[in-house]
């Protein structure tokens, strides 16, 4: 009952906000007034038979300035309200559950400690050439050491997981305490 029902528009909005906030938004181009060089008229106004032009740094010329390009002004980050964030996480978790892309481990103690063991474990779970997200409740240095050299494997703590993380990975493997923590987070503060 905690996970509720599917809500694709909310999930799409959440993904858009997460992706928009990932962008640096620092790209900037030179306008015709900022391009370095002479401002001399390239040829006389009349008598040449060519179209009339001024400086050679007008946007119409190669090497000229850019019209209406990015200005390098970073707008404020988009914010998703807390309830919508929780709901999006709930919907993403429900989608993973429906698509059988969510696996559970009892705890970190059962997790592999060597990279070769981790690779074998992930192949059994169904990892071949897929992006996998490992979610633990607390930092697990031994598990992190085992998976950090494996391609396509990301590890996160349950408190840092959001809807984007779940949807960006093909397979999600969680410990039971991590799942409990996420479900508690989805429920929100209990009312008195």
Coordinates of C-alpha atoms in Angstrom, one line a residue:
X1 CA 0.0 0.0 0.0
X2 CA 3.0 2.3 0.6
X3 CA 4.0 2.4 -3.1
X4 CA 0.5 3.4 -4.4
X5 CA -0.1 3.4 -8.1
X6 CA 1.6 4.4 -11.4
X7 CA 2.0 8.1 -12.1
X8 CA 4.0 8.6 -15.3
X9 CA 3.5 12.4 -15.6
X10 CA 4.9 12.9 -12.2
X11 CA 7.9 10.6 -13.0
X12 CA 8.5 12.4 -16.2
X13 CA 8.5 15.8 -14.4
X14 CA 10.8 14.5 -11.7
X15 CA 13.3 13.1 -14.3
X16 CA 13.2 16.4 -16.2
X17 CA 14.1 18.3 -13.0
X18 CA 16.9 15.9 -12.0
X19 CA 18.4 16.1 -15.5
X20 CA 18.1 19.9 -15.7
X21 CA 19.9 20.2 -12.4
X22 CA 22.7 18.0 -13.6
X23 CA 23.6 20.4 -16.4
X24 CA 26.3 23.0 -15.7
X25 CA 24.6 25.7 -17.7
X26 CA 27.9 27.5 -18.1
X27 CA 28.2 27.5 -21.9
X28 CA 28.7 30.9 -23.4
X29 CA 29.3 32.1 -27.0
X30 CA 30.6 35.4 -28.4
X31 CA 28.1 37.8 -30.0
X32 CA 29.2 40.0 -33.0
X33 CA 30.2 42.7 -30.6
X34 CA 32.5 40.4 -28.5
X35 CA 34.4 38.8 -31.4
X36 CA 37.9 40.2 -31.5
X37 CA 39.0 41.8 -34.7
X38 CA 38.6 44.8 -37.0
X39 CA 35.3 46.6 -37.3
X40 CA 36.2 48.0 -40.7
X41 CA 33.5 47.7 -43.4
X42 CA 34.5 44.7 -45.6
X43 CA 33.8 46.5 -48.9
X44 CA 32.1 49.8 -50.0
X45 CA 28.4 50.2 -49.8
X46 CA 27.6 50.7 -53.5
X47 CA 29.0 49.7 -56.8
X48 CA 30.3 46.2 -56.2
X49 CA 27.1 44.3 -57.1
X50 CA 27.3 42.4 -53.8
X51 CA 24.9 42.6 -50.9
X52 CA 25.7 45.4 -48.5
X53 CA 27.7 44.3 -45.4
X54 CA 29.4 46.0 -42.5
X55 CA 31.9 44.2 -40.3
X56 CA 33.0 40.6 -41.2
X57 CA 32.0 39.4 -37.7
X58 CA 28.2 39.5 -38.3
X59 CA 26.4 36.3 -37.5
X60 CA 26.0 35.5 -41.3
X61 CA 29.7 35.0 -41.8
X62 CA 31.9 32.0 -40.8
X63 CA 33.9 33.1 -37.8
X64 CA 31.4 35.8 -37.0
X65 CA 29.5 36.1 -33.7
X66 CA 26.6 33.9 -32.8
X67 CA 23.1 35.4 -32.7
X68 CA 20.8 34.4 -29.8
X69 CA 23.4 31.9 -28.3
X70 CA 23.7 30.8 -24.7
X71 CA 24.8 33.6 -22.4
X72 CA 26.4 31.7 -19.6
X73 CA 24.0 32.9 -17.0
X74 CA 23.1 30.1 -14.7
X75 CA 19.4 30.1 -13.7
X76 CA 18.4 28.8 -10.3
X77 CA 18.1 25.1 -9.9
X78 CA 14.6 23.6 -10.4
X79 CA 13.1 22.3 -7.2
X80 CA 10.8 19.3 -6.8
X81 CA 8.6 19.6 -3.7
X82 CA 9.2 17.0 -0.9
X83 CA 5.9 15.2 -1.3
X84 CA 6.4 15.0 -5.1
X85 CA 9.9 13.7 -4.6
X86 CA 8.7 11.0 -2.3
X87 CA 5.8 10.1 -4.7
X88 CA 8.2 10.0 -7.6
X89 CA 10.6 7.6 -5.7
X90 CA 7.5 5.5 -4.8
X91 CA 6.5 5.3 -8.5
X92 CA 10.0 4.5 -9.6
X93 CA 10.3 1.7 -7.1
X94 CA 6.9 0.3 -8.1
X95 CA 8.0 0.3 -11.8
X96 CA 11.2 -1.6 -10.9
X97 CA 9.1 -4.1 -8.9
X98 CA 6.6 -4.6 -11.7
X99 CA 9.4 -5.1 -14.3
X100 CA 11.2 -7.6 -12.1
X101 CA 14.3 -5.3 -12.0
X102 CA 14.5 -5.2 -8.2
X103 CA 16.5 -7.8 -6.3
X104 CA 17.0 -8.1 -2.6
X105 CA 20.0 -9.2 -0.4
X106 CA 19.6 -10.0 3.2
X107 CA 22.4 -7.7 4.2
X108 CA 25.9 -6.6 3.5
X109 CA 27.5 -9.5 5.4
X110 CA 26.3 -11.9 2.6
X111 CA 27.7 -9.6 0.0
X112 CA 30.9 -10.5 -1.9
X113 CA 34.2 -9.0 -0.8
X114 CA 36.4 -9.7 -3.9
X115 CA 35.8 -8.3 -7.4
X116 CA 35.7 -11.8 -8.9
X117 CA 33.1 -12.9 -6.4
X118 CA 31.1 -9.7 -7.1
X119 CA 31.3 -10.3 -10.9
X120 CA 30.0 -13.9 -10.4
X121 CA 27.3 -12.7 -8.0
X122 CA 26.1 -10.1 -10.5
X123 CA 26.1 -12.6 -13.4
X124 CA 23.9 -14.9 -11.3
X125 CA 21.5 -12.0 -10.5
X126 CA 21.3 -11.1 -14.2
X127 CA 23.8 -8.4 -14.8
X128 CA 25.4 -9.2 -18.2
X129 CA 26.0 -5.8 -19.9
X130 CA 23.4 -4.0 -17.8
X131 CA 23.7 -1.0 -15.5
X132 CA 23.3 -2.1 -11.9
X133 CA 22.6 0.0 -8.8
X134 CA 23.6 -1.5 -5.5
X135 CA 21.8 0.1 -2.5
X136 CA 23.0 -0.3 1.1
X137 CA 21.8 1.2 4.3
X138 CA 25.2 2.3 5.5
X139 CA 28.6 2.7 3.8
X140 CA 30.0 -0.8 3.1
X141 CA 33.7 -0.4 2.2
X142 CA 34.3 -4.1 1.5
X143 CA 31.4 -4.3 -0.9
X144 CA 32.4 -1.0 -2.5
X145 CA 36.0 -2.3 -3.0
X146 CA 34.6 -5.4 -4.6
X147 CA 32.4 -3.6 -7.2
X148 CA 34.2 -0.4 -7.9
X149 CA 36.2 -1.9 -10.8
X150 CA 33.1 -3.5 -12.4
X151 CA 31.8 -1.7 -15.4
X152 CA 28.2 -0.5 -15.2
X153 CA 27.9 -1.0 -11.4
X154 CA 27.1 2.0 -9.1
X155 CA 26.8 1.9 -5.4
X156 CA 24.7 4.3 -3.2
X157 CA 23.4 4.6 0.3
X158 CA 19.6 4.3 0.7
X159 CA 19.4 7.9 2.1
X160 CA 20.9 9.2 -1.2
X161 CA 18.8 7.3 -3.7
X162 CA 16.2 9.2 -5.7
X163 CA 13.8 8.3 -8.6
X164 CA 16.4 9.2 -11.2
X165 CA 18.9 6.7 -9.8
X166 CA 16.3 3.9 -9.9
X167 CA 15.2 4.7 -13.5
X168 CA 18.7 5.3 -14.8
X169 CA 19.8 1.7 -14.0
X170 CA 18.6 -1.5 -15.6
X171 CA 18.8 -3.6 -12.4
X172 CA 18.6 -2.5 -8.7
X173 CA 19.9 -4.7 -5.9
X174 CA 19.1 -3.6 -2.4
X175 CA 19.7 -4.9 1.1
X176 CA 16.6 -5.5 3.1
X177 CA 17.5 -2.7 5.6
X178 CA 18.0 -0.3 2.7
X179 CA 14.6 -1.1 1.3
X180 CA 13.0 -0.6 4.7
X181 CA 14.7 2.8 5.0
X182 CA 13.5 3.8 1.5
X183 CA 9.9 2.7 2.3
X184 CA 10.0 4.7 5.6
X185 CA 11.2 7.7 3.6
X186 CA 8.4 7.3 1.1
X187 CA 5.8 7.2 4.0
X188 CA 7.1 10.5 5.3
X189 CA 6.7 11.7 8.9
X190 CA 4.1 9.8 10.8
X191 CA 1.1 11.9 11.9
X192 CA 0.2 11.9 15.6

